[in-house]
Structure formats: C-alpha cells, structure tokens
Amino acid sequence: MTAAVGFGIDIGGTGMKAAPVDLAASGQLLADRYRISTPRPATPDAVAGVVVALVRQFEWEGPVGIALPSVVRNGVVHSAANIDDSWIDVDAQGLFASVLGHDVVVLNDADAAGLAEMSFGAGVGRNGVVMALTFGTGIGSALFVDGQLVPNTELGHLEFRGESIEKWAAASARKRENLSWRKWAARVSTYLQTIDALFSPDLLILGGGASKSAEKWVPLLDARPEIVVADFAYSAGIVGAAMASSKL
Ligand code: BGC
C-alpha cells in the first residue's frame, strides 16, 4: 500500500532538509522544507540527533524515508565519499528507527532523486534505459530499466586520471577551480560521453543543485543521448525518500 502523504529527509554534506510530501498525485512538498546544517563532524550519532529534530519540527508520526550520499544495502551504509568515514558499516536504518521510534527506510540520495523524477518529474512515462544524474558536491547516479531502479550505481566514481571523475566534473569542481560554464560543460560532456559508451541510455535526466542554473550549461553539452533537465532540483531527494517510506 502506498500512503498519500510521506515524509522525507535528505542528508547532504552541508545541510539536512526535510518536508512532508504529497504522494497522491504531484510529489509536491506540503510545507516549506526545513533545513538544519549538517553537524561537524557528521558522525552517525550527531546526524541522528538532527534527524530527530527534523521529524519533531513537523510533528510527523508516520514512517520516515532518509536519503544518504552513500551506497546503502538493506539499510546498512557501505561507502562514505562526502560524509564522515565513521558511517561505513553502520546500520543507518536501525540507528534512525531506534532514535525516532518510527519505521524508517534509508536509501542512496541519487536513487531517491531518480525515483522522484521517474514518478512525478522529467522521467514520467519513460521506458528503456534512463539515467538520472545529480551534479552537486559529488555526482550521483540512478539507473532505471523500464522504470525499475537498479540501486547504488555510484557512477560519479568512474575512474578518470587516477581518481573519481566527480572530483573533476561535479558542480563543486566548477566552483573550486573557478571554471567558466563553458569549460565545466566540456567536462560534463566528457563524463556523459563515457556514460553513453558504457550504458547507451535512452534518456539522461540532469539534476542536483547545478540544474537550478541549467540554462547556463545544459545547452552547451555535447553528448548523443536525449538530455532533459530534472523537474525537482533541491527537493528531489526529499520527495524520493518520502516515496520510499510510503511503501513501509
Ligand atoms: C556518493 C554517492 C552520492 C553522490 C551524490 C557521491 O560522492 O558516492 O553515493 O549519490 O555523491 O551525493
């Protein structure tokens, strides 16, 4: 059974954001999202404390979906590229469920964003091989085959010049290296061409924080697959996490 209203939390490197979400038709947030800075260091216990504060803020009583920038299998965290290393091997689902006293589901943040786009956004009705990519601090990926998610693809970590390609092509690289939009778009094009060579996607959905300025770089991209801009930029992780929680 899918509930009509869900609650999602998106945990990022700098901010943790939450809101209730209308899952019946629109995927829209039912209240302004509430943001608390990610604690430093972002250890599991410190983050769990903020999760409790976010849920209390909305007096939410139902199941909670939580998106993390990590490989998450059966609720357990298996990678920590842009979060504290102490997350590795932590049963995040068990930790959050015990501090909240609610049912919890934990999933990868890009997978959550992709779920939101496929159900309510740029990917609605799209079959075949669809890849949703998020450009922010890192690069997140969500792969869909005929609408079915293949979780934890982690394609921001394809190796390029001896390191993860996200170090070179994420939105954070543009800011860090003060690149022009054109120079950064050329890097993203190289990345998308690599994705095309490996997966031959029918559609690429480009999201994450950088999609808010899509007009500055998306028209400059050079890659074969059809490209669309995500409908949900900042709220996609919240919406997808809420969707996952509604299945509990
Ligand atoms: C992480 C992914 C995450 C992506 C976007 C990467 O560094 O490994 O799990 O989806 O950043 O946050």
Short mmCIF file of C-alpha atoms and ligand atoms in Angstrom, two decimals:
data_model
loop_
_atom_site.label_atom_id
_atom_site.label_comp_id
_atom_site.label_asym_id
_atom_site.label_seq_id
_atom_site.Cartn_x
_atom_site.Cartn_y
_atom_site.Cartn_z
CA MET A 1 0.00 0.00 0.00
CA THR A 2 1.27 3.46 -0.84
CA ALA A 3 0.36 6.22 1.63
CA ALA A 4 -0.95 9.53 0.26
CA VAL A 5 1.46 11.61 2.32
CA GLY A 6 5.06 10.67 3.08
CA PHE A 7 7.93 12.27 4.94
CA GLY A 8 11.42 12.57 3.51
CA ILE A 9 14.79 13.71 4.79
CA ASP A 10 17.77 14.41 2.51
CA ILE A 11 21.13 14.32 4.25
CA GLY A 12 23.82 16.24 2.39
CA GLY A 13 27.36 17.33 3.13
CA THR A 14 26.31 20.80 4.25
CA GLY A 15 22.58 20.65 5.00
CA MET A 16 19.90 18.22 6.16
CA LYS A 17 16.48 19.00 4.70
CA ALA A 18 13.04 17.58 5.43
CA ALA A 19 9.41 18.01 4.45
CA PRO A 20 6.12 16.14 4.19
CA VAL A 21 5.31 15.24 0.57
CA ASP A 22 2.06 14.78 -1.35
CA LEU A 23 2.44 11.36 -2.94
CA ALA A 24 -1.09 11.01 -4.25
CA ALA A 25 -0.55 12.91 -7.47
CA SER A 26 2.04 15.66 -7.56
CA GLY A 27 5.09 14.84 -5.47
CA GLN A 28 4.99 18.44 -4.23
CA LEU A 29 6.17 19.41 -0.76
CA LEU A 30 3.23 20.02 1.57
CA ALA A 31 5.18 22.54 3.64
CA ASP A 32 8.34 24.59 3.15
CA ARG A 33 11.30 22.30 3.57
CA TYR A 34 13.08 22.74 6.85
CA ARG A 35 16.88 22.80 6.82
CA ILE A 36 19.40 22.28 9.59
CA SER A 37 23.15 22.47 8.90
CA THR A 38 24.80 19.07 8.84
CA PRO A 39 26.71 18.70 12.13
CA ARG A 40 30.50 18.65 12.02
CA PRO A 41 31.86 16.11 12.25
CA ALA A 42 28.82 14.40 10.68
CA THR A 43 29.07 11.28 12.79
CA PRO A 44 26.13 8.85 12.88
CA ASP A 45 25.06 9.91 16.39
CA ALA A 46 25.26 13.64 15.62
CA VAL A 47 23.30 13.21 12.39
CA ALA A 48 20.72 11.03 14.18
CA GLY A 49 20.16 13.88 16.65
CA VAL A 50 19.35 16.26 13.78
CA VAL A 51 17.04 13.67 12.19
CA VAL A 52 15.04 13.62 15.42
CA ALA A 53 14.85 17.44 15.42
CA LEU A 54 13.63 17.50 11.80
CA VAL A 55 10.87 14.96 12.46
CA ARG A 56 9.78 16.81 15.63
CA GLN A 57 9.69 20.11 13.73
CA PHE A 58 6.80 18.74 11.66
CA GLU A 59 5.30 16.65 14.49
CA TRP A 60 5.38 13.78 11.99
CA GLU A 61 4.20 10.44 13.37
CA GLY A 62 4.42 8.10 10.36
CA PRO A 63 7.21 6.25 8.57
CA VAL A 64 10.28 8.24 7.52
CA GLY A 65 12.42 7.96 4.37
CA ILE A 66 16.03 9.12 4.62
CA ALA A 67 18.43 9.71 1.72
CA LEU A 68 22.19 9.48 2.29
CA PRO A 69 25.09 10.16 -0.13
CA SER A 70 26.29 6.56 0.21
CA VAL A 71 25.85 3.04 -1.03
CA VAL A 72 23.04 1.68 1.15
CA ARG A 73 22.17 -2.01 1.10
CA ASN A 74 19.42 -3.31 3.39
CA GLY A 75 19.74 -0.16 5.49
CA VAL A 76 23.49 -0.55 6.01
CA VAL A 77 25.93 2.12 4.74
CA HIS A 78 28.78 0.81 2.58
CA SER A 79 30.53 3.93 1.30
CA ALA A 80 31.31 7.43 2.54
CA ALA A 81 32.63 9.72 -0.21
CA ASN A 82 31.21 13.04 1.02
CA ILE A 83 30.21 12.11 4.57
CA ASP A 84 32.17 11.06 7.66
CA ASP A 85 34.08 7.78 7.32
CA SER A 86 32.57 6.56 10.58
CA TRP A 87 29.36 5.80 8.62
CA ILE A 88 30.89 2.78 6.93
CA ASP A 89 29.15 -0.45 8.02
CA VAL A 90 26.66 1.44 10.19
CA ASP A 91 23.10 0.08 10.19
CA ALA A 92 21.64 3.52 9.44
CA GLN A 93 18.09 2.20 9.20
CA GLY A 94 18.35 0.58 12.64
CA LEU A 95 20.01 3.66 14.17
CA PHE A 96 17.38 6.11 12.88
CA ALA A 97 14.49 3.76 13.73
CA SER A 98 15.74 3.44 17.31
CA VAL A 99 16.14 7.19 17.92
CA LEU A 100 12.85 8.05 16.20
CA GLY A 101 10.66 5.15 17.25
CA HIS A 102 9.23 5.20 13.70
CA ASP A 103 9.57 2.83 10.76
CA VAL A 104 12.46 4.06 8.62
CA VAL A 105 13.85 3.31 5.18
CA VAL A 106 17.29 4.56 4.12
CA LEU A 107 18.42 4.82 0.52
CA ASN A 108 21.05 6.48 -1.66
CA ASP A 109 20.36 10.19 -2.34
CA ALA A 110 20.67 9.97 -6.14
CA ASP A 111 18.44 6.90 -6.20
CA ALA A 112 15.89 8.91 -4.22
CA ALA A 113 16.18 11.85 -6.64
CA GLY A 114 15.75 9.50 -9.60
CA LEU A 115 12.63 7.92 -8.07
CA ALA A 116 11.11 11.39 -7.72
CA GLU A 117 11.83 12.25 -11.36
CA MET A 118 10.50 8.93 -12.69
CA SER A 119 7.23 9.18 -10.74
CA PHE A 120 6.47 12.89 -10.78
CA GLY A 121 9.04 14.70 -12.92
CA ALA A 122 11.09 14.60 -16.10
CA GLY A 123 11.08 10.80 -16.37
CA VAL A 124 7.34 10.16 -16.16
CA GLY A 125 6.26 7.54 -18.69
CA ARG A 126 9.82 6.95 -19.94
CA ASN A 127 10.81 3.34 -20.52
CA GLY A 128 14.08 1.86 -21.72
CA VAL A 129 17.36 2.80 -20.05
CA VAL A 130 17.06 6.07 -18.17
CA MET A 131 19.86 7.56 -16.10
CA ALA A 132 19.25 10.35 -13.60
CA LEU A 133 22.45 12.19 -12.65
CA THR A 134 22.84 14.76 -9.89
CA PHE A 135 25.53 17.43 -10.06
CA GLY A 136 26.40 18.90 -6.68
CA THR A 137 29.26 18.27 -4.24
CA GLY A 138 29.67 14.90 -5.96
CA ILE A 139 27.96 13.24 -8.92
CA GLY A 140 25.12 10.88 -8.05
CA SER A 141 23.58 8.36 -10.45
CA ALA A 142 20.32 6.45 -10.59
CA LEU A 143 19.77 3.85 -13.30
CA PHE A 144 16.27 2.81 -14.39
CA VAL A 145 15.41 -0.01 -16.76
CA ASP A 146 11.78 0.19 -17.91
CA GLY A 147 11.03 2.26 -14.82
CA GLN A 148 12.69 -0.18 -12.40
CA LEU A 149 15.55 1.22 -10.30
CA VAL A 150 18.90 -0.59 -10.30
CA PRO A 151 20.17 0.83 -6.97
CA ASN A 152 23.61 2.03 -5.87
CA THR A 153 25.22 2.52 -9.28
CA GLU A 154 27.75 5.15 -7.98
CA LEU A 155 28.75 6.39 -11.43
CA GLY A 156 30.35 9.51 -10.01
CA HIS A 157 33.20 7.21 -9.06
CA LEU A 158 34.12 6.07 -12.54
CA GLU A 159 37.88 6.41 -12.61
CA PHE A 160 39.32 9.32 -14.56
CA ARG A 161 43.01 10.28 -14.46
CA GLY A 162 43.51 8.13 -11.39
CA GLU A 163 40.63 9.46 -9.29
CA SER A 164 36.85 9.57 -9.13
CA ILE A 165 35.55 11.56 -12.08
CA GLU A 166 33.27 13.52 -9.72
CA LYS A 167 36.37 15.32 -8.38
CA TRP A 168 36.80 16.76 -11.89
CA ALA A 169 33.24 17.07 -13.22
CA ALA A 170 30.92 17.68 -10.23
CA ALA A 171 29.41 21.14 -9.76
CA SER A 172 31.78 21.63 -6.83
CA ALA A 173 34.77 21.37 -9.22
CA ARG A 174 33.43 24.34 -11.23
CA LYS A 175 33.28 26.46 -8.09
CA ARG A 176 36.52 25.22 -6.58
CA GLU A 177 38.51 25.79 -9.78
CA ASN A 178 36.57 28.88 -10.79
CA LEU A 179 35.77 27.38 -14.21
CA SER A 180 33.63 29.16 -16.79
CA TRP A 181 30.30 27.45 -17.55
CA ARG A 182 31.71 26.52 -20.98
CA LYS A 183 34.80 24.83 -19.52
CA TRP A 184 32.75 22.98 -16.97
CA ALA A 185 30.18 21.92 -19.59
CA ALA A 186 33.04 20.45 -21.65
CA ARG A 187 33.98 18.31 -18.63
CA VAL A 188 30.37 17.23 -18.13
CA SER A 189 30.21 16.34 -21.84
CA THR A 190 33.25 14.08 -21.45
CA TYR A 191 31.51 12.45 -18.50
CA LEU A 192 28.22 11.97 -20.37
CA GLN A 193 30.07 10.51 -23.37
CA THR A 194 31.66 7.96 -21.03
CA ILE A 195 28.25 7.12 -19.57
CA ASP A 196 26.93 6.71 -23.13
CA ALA A 197 29.79 4.41 -24.11
CA LEU A 198 29.08 2.17 -21.10
CA PHE A 199 25.26 2.21 -20.87
CA SER A 200 23.78 3.58 -24.13
CA PRO A 201 20.98 5.32 -22.20
CA ASP A 202 17.80 6.40 -23.98
CA LEU A 203 17.44 9.40 -21.70
CA LEU A 204 19.62 11.38 -19.29
CA ILE A 205 17.91 13.43 -16.59
CA LEU A 206 20.29 16.06 -15.22
CA GLY A 207 19.57 17.25 -11.71
CA GLY A 208 21.17 18.29 -8.43
CA GLY A 209 21.91 21.85 -7.33
CA ALA A 210 23.50 22.76 -10.69
CA SER A 211 20.23 22.11 -12.50
CA LYS A 212 18.90 25.36 -10.98
CA SER A 213 21.23 27.16 -13.43
CA ALA A 214 20.58 24.67 -16.26
CA GLU A 215 20.25 27.36 -18.92
CA LYS A 216 23.91 28.30 -18.38
CA TRP A 217 25.39 24.87 -19.17
CA VAL A 218 22.91 22.31 -20.48
CA PRO A 219 22.67 23.97 -23.95
CA LEU A 220 26.48 23.71 -24.21
CA LEU A 221 26.57 19.93 -23.69
CA ASP A 222 27.77 17.63 -26.43
CA ALA A 223 26.57 14.03 -25.98
CA ARG A 224 24.45 11.62 -28.03
CA PRO A 225 21.61 10.66 -25.61
CA GLU A 226 18.49 12.74 -25.22
CA ILE A 227 19.01 15.12 -22.31
CA VAL A 228 16.34 16.70 -20.12
CA VAL A 229 16.66 18.85 -17.02
CA ALA A 230 15.24 17.46 -13.78
CA ASP A 231 11.95 18.95 -12.60
CA PHE A 232 12.95 18.72 -8.94
CA ALA A 233 16.31 20.29 -8.20
CA TYR A 234 16.69 20.74 -4.46
CA SER A 235 13.67 18.76 -3.30
CA ALA A 236 14.19 15.55 -5.33
CA GLY A 237 15.97 13.70 -2.52
CA ILE A 238 13.20 14.58 -0.04
CA VAL A 239 10.46 13.51 -2.46
CA GLY A 240 12.15 10.21 -3.36
CA ALA A 241 12.87 9.40 0.28
CA ALA A 242 9.23 10.09 1.15
CA MET A 243 8.17 7.80 -1.71
CA ALA A 244 10.34 5.00 -0.35
CA SER A 245 8.91 5.48 3.15
CA SER A 246 5.35 5.32 1.89
CA LYS A 247 5.89 1.69 0.90
CA LEU A 248 6.66 0.70 4.52
C1 BGC B 1 28.42 9.41 -3.43
C2 BGC B 1 27.08 8.93 -3.92
C3 BGC B 1 26.11 10.10 -3.97
C4 BGC B 1 26.68 11.25 -4.76
C5 BGC B 1 25.78 12.47 -4.73
C6 BGC B 1 28.89 10.55 -4.29
O1 BGC B 1 30.14 11.01 -3.84
O2 BGC B 1 29.36 8.36 -3.51
O3 BGC B 1 26.58 7.93 -3.06
O4 BGC B 1 24.89 9.67 -4.54
O5 BGC B 1 27.95 11.62 -4.25
O6 BGC B 1 25.59 12.93 -3.43
#
